[in-house]
Amino acid sequence: MTQTSDRTTSAAVPDTALRSPQISDGVRLWQIAKASKVLDVNSSYSYLLWCRDFDTTSIVAEVAGDVVGFVTGYIRPHAPDTLFVWQVAVDSSQRGKGLAVRMLDRLLDKTAQAAAPQAITRLETTISPDNPASIALFTSLAKRRNTSIHKQDLFDAGVFPDAHEAEELYTVGPFENRKELGTS
């Protein structure tokens, strides 16, 4: 799920800030998703809503005042111990620097604190079978967190009204205790 974009930055990269999204970040999230050519691009309106309504379960990465990556997610209504990761995207200027990994780790830590007393014990995401980068990202998350990853079919291509690929559900966890959600 690491993505590409036409944006560039200078060779000297300042520190990366990881923070909750703000409404003003919505346009940039939409731009990064659109430039990816891989993600399903939601309406620009939906990215504004993500930043407003899911700020506690989403995170953005900022370098020199510019949002260069994001993870959007939500707590599943019927599984309040599960963080569902909707999208992960990293601008091409930041690819290969471990930013997606850092954002996921920070989001898990942040969500675990915000979800008290209900602990987050699992993370879910969907990945199309032809996306090895995303599969590797979430497999490495399970390994770093010393837990398992399980894959199962979720949506066959035939259930979509358009030419969408099948989506497989990846579940990382369980995280046995809150300590496991601490920074690795």
Coordinates of N, CA and C in Angstrom, one line a residue:
M1 N 0.8 -1.2 0.0 CA 0.0 0.0 0.0 C 0.8 1.3 0.0
T2 N 2.1 1.2 0.0 CA 2.9 2.4 -0.2 C 2.7 2.9 -1.6
Q3 N 2.6 4.1 -1.7 CA 2.1 4.7 -3.0 C 3.1 5.7 -3.6
T4 N 2.8 6.1 -4.8 CA 3.6 7.0 -5.6 C 2.9 8.3 -5.8
S5 N 3.7 9.3 -6.1 CA 3.2 10.7 -6.3 C 4.3 11.4 -7.1
D6 N 3.9 12.5 -7.7 CA 4.9 13.3 -8.4 C 5.6 14.3 -7.5
R7 N 5.2 14.4 -6.3 CA 5.8 15.4 -5.4 C 7.3 15.0 -5.0
T8 N 8.1 16.0 -4.8 CA 9.5 15.7 -4.4 C 9.8 16.6 -3.2
T9 N 10.9 16.2 -2.5 CA 11.4 17.1 -1.4 C 12.9 17.1 -1.6
S10 N 13.5 18.0 -0.8 CA 14.9 18.2 -0.9 C 15.6 16.9 -0.3
A11 N 16.9 16.8 -0.6 CA 17.7 15.7 -0.2 C 17.8 15.6 1.3
A12 N 17.9 16.8 2.0 CA 18.0 16.8 3.4 C 16.5 16.8 4.0
V13 N 16.1 15.6 4.5 CA 14.8 15.4 5.0 C 14.7 15.7 6.5
P14 N 13.9 16.7 6.9 CA 13.8 17.0 8.3 C 13.0 15.9 9.0
D15 N 12.9 16.0 10.3 CA 12.2 15.0 11.1 C 10.7 14.9 10.6
T16 N 10.2 13.7 10.7 CA 8.9 13.4 10.4 C 8.0 13.5 11.6
A17 N 6.9 14.3 11.5 CA 5.9 14.3 12.6 C 4.8 13.4 12.3
L18 N 4.4 12.6 13.3 CA 3.3 11.7 13.1 C 2.2 12.2 14.1
R19 N 1.0 12.5 13.5 CA 0.0 13.2 14.3 C -1.4 12.8 13.8
S20 N -2.4 13.2 14.6 CA -3.8 13.0 14.1 C -4.1 13.9 13.0
P21 N -4.9 13.5 12.0 CA -5.3 14.4 10.9 C -6.2 15.5 11.4
Q22 N -6.1 16.6 10.6 CA -7.0 17.7 10.8 C -7.8 17.8 9.5
I23 N -9.0 18.5 9.6 CA -9.8 18.7 8.4 C -9.0 19.2 7.2
S24 N -8.1 20.2 7.6 CA -7.3 20.8 6.5 C -6.4 19.8 5.8
D25 N -6.2 18.6 6.3 CA -5.3 17.6 5.7 C -6.1 16.8 4.6
G26 N -7.4 16.9 4.6 CA -8.2 16.1 3.8 C -7.9 16.1 2.3
V27 N -7.6 17.3 1.8 CA -7.3 17.5 0.4 C -6.0 16.8 0.1
R28 N -5.0 16.9 1.0 CA -3.7 16.3 0.7 C -3.8 14.7 0.7
L29 N -4.7 14.2 1.7 CA -4.9 12.8 1.7 C -5.5 12.3 0.4
W30 N -6.5 13.0 -0.1 CA -7.1 12.7 -1.4 C -6.0 12.7 -2.5
Q31 N -5.2 13.8 -2.5 CA -4.1 13.9 -3.6 C -3.2 12.7 -3.5
I32 N -2.7 12.3 -2.3 CA -1.8 11.2 -2.2 C -2.5 9.9 -2.7
A33 N -3.7 9.7 -2.3 CA -4.4 8.5 -2.7 C -4.6 8.5 -4.3
K34 N -5.0 9.6 -4.8 CA -5.2 9.7 -6.3 C -3.9 9.5 -7.0
A35 N -2.8 10.0 -6.5 CA -1.5 9.9 -7.2 C -1.0 8.5 -7.1
S36 N -1.5 7.7 -6.2 CA -1.0 6.3 -6.0 C -1.2 5.4 -7.2
K37 N -2.3 5.6 -7.9 CA -2.7 4.8 -9.0 C -3.0 3.4 -8.6
V38 N -2.9 3.1 -7.3 CA -3.2 1.8 -6.7 C -4.4 1.7 -5.8
L39 N -4.5 2.7 -5.0 CA -5.6 2.8 -4.0 C -7.0 3.1 -4.7
D40 N -8.0 2.5 -4.1 CA -9.4 3.0 -4.6 C -9.5 4.4 -4.0
V41 N -9.7 5.4 -4.9 CA -9.8 6.8 -4.5 C -11.2 7.1 -4.1
N42 N -11.4 7.4 -2.9 CA -12.7 7.9 -2.4 C -13.0 9.3 -2.8
S43 N -14.2 9.8 -2.6 CA -14.5 11.2 -3.0 C -13.6 12.1 -2.1
S44 N -13.4 13.3 -2.5 CA -12.6 14.2 -1.7 C -13.4 14.5 -0.4
Y45 N -14.7 14.5 -0.5 CA -15.5 14.7 0.7 C -15.2 13.7 1.7
S46 N -15.1 12.4 1.3 CA -14.8 11.4 2.3 C -13.5 11.6 3.1
Y47 N -12.5 12.1 2.4 CA -11.2 12.3 3.1 C -11.4 13.4 4.1
L48 N -12.2 14.4 3.8 CA -12.5 15.5 4.8 C -13.2 14.9 6.0
L49 N -14.1 14.0 5.8 CA -14.8 13.3 6.9 C -13.9 12.4 7.7
W50 N -13.0 11.7 7.0 CA -12.0 10.8 7.7 C -11.3 11.7 8.7
C51 N -10.8 12.8 8.2 CA -10.0 13.7 9.1 C -10.8 14.3 10.2
R52 N -12.1 14.5 10.0 CA -12.9 15.1 11.1 C -13.4 14.0 12.0
D53 N -13.9 12.9 11.5 CA -14.6 11.9 12.3 C -13.8 10.7 12.8
F54 N -12.7 10.5 12.1 CA -11.9 9.3 12.5 C -10.4 9.7 12.8
D55 N -10.3 10.9 13.4 CA -9.0 11.4 13.7 C -8.3 10.6 14.8
T56 N -9.0 10.0 15.7 CA -8.4 9.2 16.7 C -8.0 7.8 16.2
T57 N -8.5 7.4 15.1 CA -8.1 6.1 14.5 C -7.4 6.2 13.2
S58 N -6.9 7.4 12.9 CA -6.1 7.7 11.7 C -4.9 8.5 12.1
I59 N -3.9 8.5 11.2 CA -2.7 9.2 11.4 C -2.1 9.8 10.1
V60 N -1.4 10.9 10.2 CA -0.8 11.5 9.1 C 0.7 11.7 9.4
A61 N 1.5 11.6 8.4 CA 3.0 11.9 8.5 C 3.2 13.2 7.8
E62 N 4.0 14.1 8.5 CA 4.2 15.4 8.0 C 5.8 15.7 8.0
V63 N 6.3 16.2 6.9 CA 7.7 16.5 6.7 C 7.7 18.0 6.2
A64 N 8.4 18.8 7.0 CA 8.5 20.2 6.6 C 7.2 20.9 6.3
G65 N 6.2 20.6 7.1 CA 4.8 21.2 6.9 C 4.0 20.6 5.9
D66 N 4.4 19.5 5.2 CA 3.7 18.9 4.1 C 3.3 17.5 4.5
V67 N 2.0 17.1 4.4 CA 1.6 15.8 4.7 C 2.1 14.9 3.6
V68 N 2.8 13.8 4.0 CA 3.5 12.9 3.0 C 3.0 11.5 3.1
G69 N 2.1 11.2 4.0 CA 1.6 9.9 4.2 C 0.5 9.9 5.2
F70 N -0.3 8.8 5.1 CA -1.4 8.6 6.0 C -1.8 7.2 6.2
V71 N -2.5 6.9 7.3 CA -3.2 5.7 7.5 C -4.5 6.1 8.0
T72 N -5.6 5.6 7.4 CA -6.9 5.8 7.9 C -7.5 4.5 8.4
G73 N -8.2 4.6 9.5 CA -8.8 3.4 10.1 C -10.0 3.7 11.0
Y74 N -10.6 2.7 11.5 CA -11.7 2.9 12.4 C -11.8 1.7 13.3
I75 N -12.5 1.8 14.4 CA -12.8 0.7 15.3 C -14.1 0.0 14.8
R76 N -14.0 -1.3 14.5 CA -15.2 -2.0 14.0 C -16.4 -1.9 15.0
P77 N -17.5 -1.5 14.6 CA -18.7 -1.3 15.5 C -19.1 -2.6 16.2
H78 N -19.0 -3.8 15.5 CA -19.4 -5.0 16.0 C -18.2 -5.8 16.6
A79 N -17.0 -5.2 16.6 CA -15.8 -5.8 17.1 C -15.0 -4.7 17.7
P80 N -15.4 -4.1 18.9 CA -14.7 -3.0 19.4 C -13.3 -3.2 19.8
D81 N -12.8 -4.4 19.8 CA -11.4 -4.7 20.1 C -10.5 -4.7 18.8
T82 N -11.1 -4.4 17.6 CA -10.5 -4.5 16.4 C -10.3 -3.1 15.7
L83 N -9.1 -2.8 15.3 CA -8.8 -1.6 14.5 C -8.8 -2.1 13.0
F84 N -9.7 -1.5 12.2 CA -9.7 -1.8 10.8 C -8.9 -0.7 10.1
V85 N -7.9 -1.1 9.3 CA -7.1 -0.1 8.6 C -7.7 -0.1 7.2
W86 N -8.2 1.1 6.8 CA -8.8 1.4 5.5 C -7.8 1.6 4.4
Q87 N -6.9 2.6 4.6 CA -5.9 2.8 3.6 C -4.6 3.2 4.3
V88 N -3.5 2.8 3.6 CA -2.2 3.3 3.9 C -1.6 3.8 2.7
A89 N -1.0 5.0 2.8 CA -0.4 5.6 1.6 C 0.8 6.5 2.0
V90 N 1.8 6.4 1.2 CA 3.1 7.2 1.4 C 3.4 7.8 0.1
D91 N 3.7 9.1 0.1 CA 4.1 9.8 -1.1 C 5.5 9.3 -1.6
S92 N 5.7 9.3 -2.9 CA 6.9 8.7 -3.4 C 8.2 9.4 -2.9
S93 N 8.1 10.6 -2.4 CA 9.2 11.3 -1.9 C 9.7 10.7 -0.6
Q94 N 8.9 9.8 0.1 CA 9.2 9.3 1.3 C 9.3 7.7 1.3
R95 N 9.1 7.1 0.2 CA 9.1 5.7 0.1 C 10.5 5.1 0.4
G96 N 10.5 3.9 0.9 CA 11.8 3.3 1.3 C 12.4 3.8 2.6
K97 N 11.7 4.6 3.3 CA 12.2 5.1 4.6 C 11.5 4.5 5.8
G98 N 10.7 3.5 5.6 CA 10.0 2.9 6.7 C 8.8 3.7 7.3
L99 N 8.3 4.7 6.5 CA 7.3 5.5 7.0 C 6.0 4.8 7.3
A100 N 5.6 3.9 6.4 CA 4.3 3.1 6.6 C 4.4 2.3 7.8
V101 N 5.5 1.7 8.1 CA 5.7 0.9 9.3 C 5.6 1.8 10.6
R102 N 6.3 3.0 10.5 CA 6.2 3.9 11.7 C 4.8 4.4 11.9
M103 N 4.1 4.7 10.8 CA 2.7 5.2 11.0 C 1.8 4.1 11.6
L104 N 1.9 2.9 11.1 CA 1.1 1.8 11.7 C 1.4 1.5 13.1
D105 N 2.7 1.5 13.5 CA 3.1 1.3 14.9 C 2.5 2.4 15.8
R106 N 2.7 3.7 15.3 CA 2.2 4.8 16.1 C 0.7 4.8 16.2
L107 N 0.0 4.4 15.2 CA -1.5 4.4 15.2 C -1.9 3.3 16.2
L108 N -1.3 2.1 16.1 CA -1.7 1.1 17.1 C -1.5 1.5 18.5
D109 N -0.3 2.2 18.8 CA -0.1 2.7 20.1 C -1.1 3.7 20.6
K110 N -1.4 4.6 19.7 CA -2.3 5.7 19.9 C -3.7 5.2 20.2
T111 N -4.1 4.3 19.3 CA -5.5 3.7 19.4 C -5.6 2.9 20.7
A112 N -4.6 2.2 21.1 CA -4.7 1.4 22.3 C -4.9 2.3 23.5
Q113 N -4.2 3.4 23.5 CA -4.4 4.4 24.6 C -5.8 5.0 24.6
A114 N -6.3 5.4 23.4 CA -7.6 6.0 23.3 C -8.7 5.1 23.6
A115 N -8.5 3.8 23.3 CA -9.6 2.8 23.4 C -9.8 2.3 24.8
A116 N -9.0 2.7 25.8 CA -9.1 2.2 27.2 C -10.5 2.5 27.6
P117 N -11.2 1.6 28.4 CA -10.6 0.4 28.9 C -10.6 -0.8 28.0
Q118 N -11.3 -0.7 26.8 CA -11.3 -1.7 25.8 C -10.0 -1.8 25.1
A119 N -9.3 -2.9 25.2 CA -8.0 -3.0 24.6 C -8.2 -3.4 23.1
I120 N -7.4 -2.9 22.2 CA -7.3 -3.3 20.8 C -6.5 -4.6 20.8
T121 N -7.1 -5.7 20.4 CA -6.5 -6.9 20.4 C -6.2 -7.4 19.0
R122 N -6.8 -6.8 18.0 CA -6.5 -7.2 16.6 C -6.5 -6.0 15.7
L123 N -5.9 -6.2 14.5 CA -5.9 -5.2 13.5 C -6.4 -6.0 12.2
E124 N -7.2 -5.4 11.5 CA -7.7 -6.0 10.2 C -7.5 -5.0 9.1
T125 N -7.3 -5.6 7.9 CA -7.2 -4.8 6.7 C -7.6 -5.7 5.5
T126 N -7.9 -5.1 4.4 CA -8.1 -5.9 3.2 C -7.0 -5.6 2.2
I127 N -6.6 -6.6 1.5 CA -5.6 -6.4 0.5 C -5.9 -7.3 -0.7
S128 N -5.8 -6.7 -1.9 CA -6.0 -7.5 -3.1 C -4.8 -8.4 -3.3
P129 N -5.0 -9.6 -3.9 CA -4.0 -10.6 -4.0 C -2.7 -10.2 -4.7
D130 N -2.9 -9.2 -5.6 CA -1.7 -8.7 -6.4 C -1.0 -7.5 -5.8
N131 N -1.0 -7.4 -4.5 CA -0.4 -6.3 -3.8 C 0.7 -6.8 -2.8
P132 N 1.8 -7.2 -3.3 CA 2.8 -7.8 -2.4 C 3.4 -6.8 -1.4
A133 N 3.4 -5.5 -1.8 CA 4.0 -4.5 -0.8 C 3.1 -4.4 0.4
S134 N 1.8 -4.4 0.2 CA 0.9 -4.4 1.4 C 0.9 -5.7 2.2
I135 N 1.0 -6.8 1.5 CA 1.1 -8.1 2.2 C 2.4 -8.1 3.1
A136 N 3.5 -7.6 2.5 CA 4.7 -7.6 3.3 C 4.7 -6.6 4.4
L137 N 4.0 -5.5 4.3 CA 3.9 -4.5 5.3 C 3.1 -5.1 6.5
F138 N 2.0 -5.7 6.3 CA 1.2 -6.3 7.4 C 1.8 -7.5 8.0
T139 N 2.5 -8.3 7.1 CA 3.2 -9.5 7.6 C 4.4 -9.1 8.6
S140 N 5.1 -8.0 8.2 CA 6.2 -7.5 9.1 C 5.6 -6.9 10.3
L141 N 4.4 -6.3 10.3 CA 3.8 -5.8 11.5 C 3.5 -7.0 12.5
A142 N 3.0 -8.1 12.0 CA 2.7 -9.2 12.8 C 4.0 -9.8 13.4
K143 N 5.1 -9.8 12.6 CA 6.4 -10.3 13.1 C 6.9 -9.4 14.2
R144 N 6.9 -8.1 14.0 CA 7.4 -7.1 15.0 C 6.7 -7.1 16.2
R145 N 5.4 -7.4 16.2 CA 4.5 -7.4 17.3 C 4.4 -8.8 17.9
N146 N 5.2 -9.7 17.4 CA 5.3 -11.1 17.9 C 3.9 -11.8 18.0
T147 N 3.1 -11.7 16.9 CA 1.8 -12.3 16.9 C 1.6 -12.9 15.5
S148 N 0.4 -13.4 15.3 CA 0.2 -14.1 14.0 C -0.6 -13.2 13.0
I149 N -0.6 -13.6 11.8 CA -1.4 -13.0 10.7 C -2.1 -14.1 10.0
H150 N -3.4 -13.8 9.8 CA -4.3 -14.8 9.2 C -5.0 -14.2 8.0
K151 N -5.0 -14.9 6.9 CA -5.7 -14.4 5.7 C -6.9 -15.3 5.4
Q152 N -8.0 -14.6 4.9 CA -9.1 -15.3 4.5 C -9.8 -14.5 3.4
D153 N -10.6 -15.2 2.5 CA -11.3 -14.5 1.5 C -12.4 -13.6 2.2
L154 N -12.6 -12.5 1.6 CA -13.6 -11.6 2.2 C -14.6 -11.2 1.1
F155 N -14.1 -10.5 0.0 CA -15.0 -10.1 -1.1 C -14.5 -10.7 -2.4
D156 N -15.3 -11.5 -3.0 CA -14.9 -12.0 -4.3 C -15.2 -10.9 -5.3
A157 N -14.4 -10.9 -6.4 CA -14.6 -9.8 -7.4 C -16.0 -9.7 -7.9
G158 N -16.8 -10.8 -7.9 CA -18.1 -10.8 -8.4 C -19.1 -10.0 -7.6
V159 N -18.8 -9.7 -6.3 CA -19.7 -8.9 -5.5 C -19.7 -7.4 -5.8
F160 N -18.6 -7.0 -6.5 CA -18.5 -5.5 -6.7 C -19.2 -5.1 -8.0
P161 N -19.8 -4.0 -8.0 CA -20.6 -3.5 -9.2 C -19.7 -3.0 -10.3
D162 N -18.4 -3.0 -10.1 CA -17.5 -2.5 -11.1 C -16.4 -3.6 -11.3
A163 N -15.3 -3.2 -12.0 CA -14.2 -4.2 -12.3 C -13.2 -4.2 -11.1
H164 N -13.7 -4.3 -9.9 CA -12.8 -4.3 -8.7 C -12.3 -5.7 -8.5
E165 N -11.0 -5.8 -8.1 CA -10.4 -7.1 -7.7 C -11.0 -7.6 -6.5
A166 N -10.8 -8.9 -6.2 CA -11.1 -9.6 -5.0 C -10.4 -8.9 -3.9
E167 N -10.9 -8.9 -2.7 CA -10.2 -8.4 -1.5 C -10.1 -9.5 -0.5
E168 N -8.9 -9.7 0.1 CA -8.7 -10.7 1.1 C -8.6 -10.0 2.4
L169 N -9.1 -10.6 3.5 CA -9.1 -10.0 4.8 C -7.8 -10.5 5.5
Y170 N -7.0 -9.6 6.0 CA -5.8 -10.0 6.8 C -6.1 -9.5 8.2
T171 N -5.9 -10.5 9.2 CA -6.1 -10.2 10.6 C -4.8 -10.4 11.3
V172 N -4.3 -9.3 11.9 CA -3.1 -9.4 12.7 C -3.4 -9.4 14.2
G173 N -2.9 -10.4 14.9 CA -3.2 -10.5 16.3 C -3.5 -11.9 16.7
P174 N -3.9 -12.2 17.9 CA -4.2 -11.2 18.9 C -3.0 -10.6 19.5
F175 N -3.1 -9.3 20.0 CA -2.2 -8.7 20.9 C -2.6 -9.1 22.3
E176 N -1.8 -9.8 23.0 CA -2.2 -10.4 24.2 C -2.3 -9.4 25.4
N177 N -1.6 -8.3 25.3 CA -1.7 -7.3 26.4 C -1.3 -6.0 25.8
R178 N -1.6 -5.0 26.6 CA -1.3 -3.6 26.1 C 0.2 -3.3 25.9
K179 N 1.0 -4.0 26.7 CA 2.5 -3.9 26.5 C 2.9 -4.2 25.1
E180 N 2.2 -5.2 24.4 CA 2.6 -5.5 23.1 C 2.3 -4.4 22.1
L181 N 1.4 -3.5 22.5 CA 1.1 -2.4 21.6 C 2.1 -1.2 21.8
G182 N 3.1 -1.4 22.7 CA 4.1 -0.3 22.9 C 5.0 -0.3 21.7
T183 N 5.7 0.8 21.6 CA 6.7 0.9 20.5 C 7.7 -0.2 20.5
S184 N 7.9 -0.8 19.4 CA 8.9 -1.9 19.3 C 10.3 -1.4 19.1

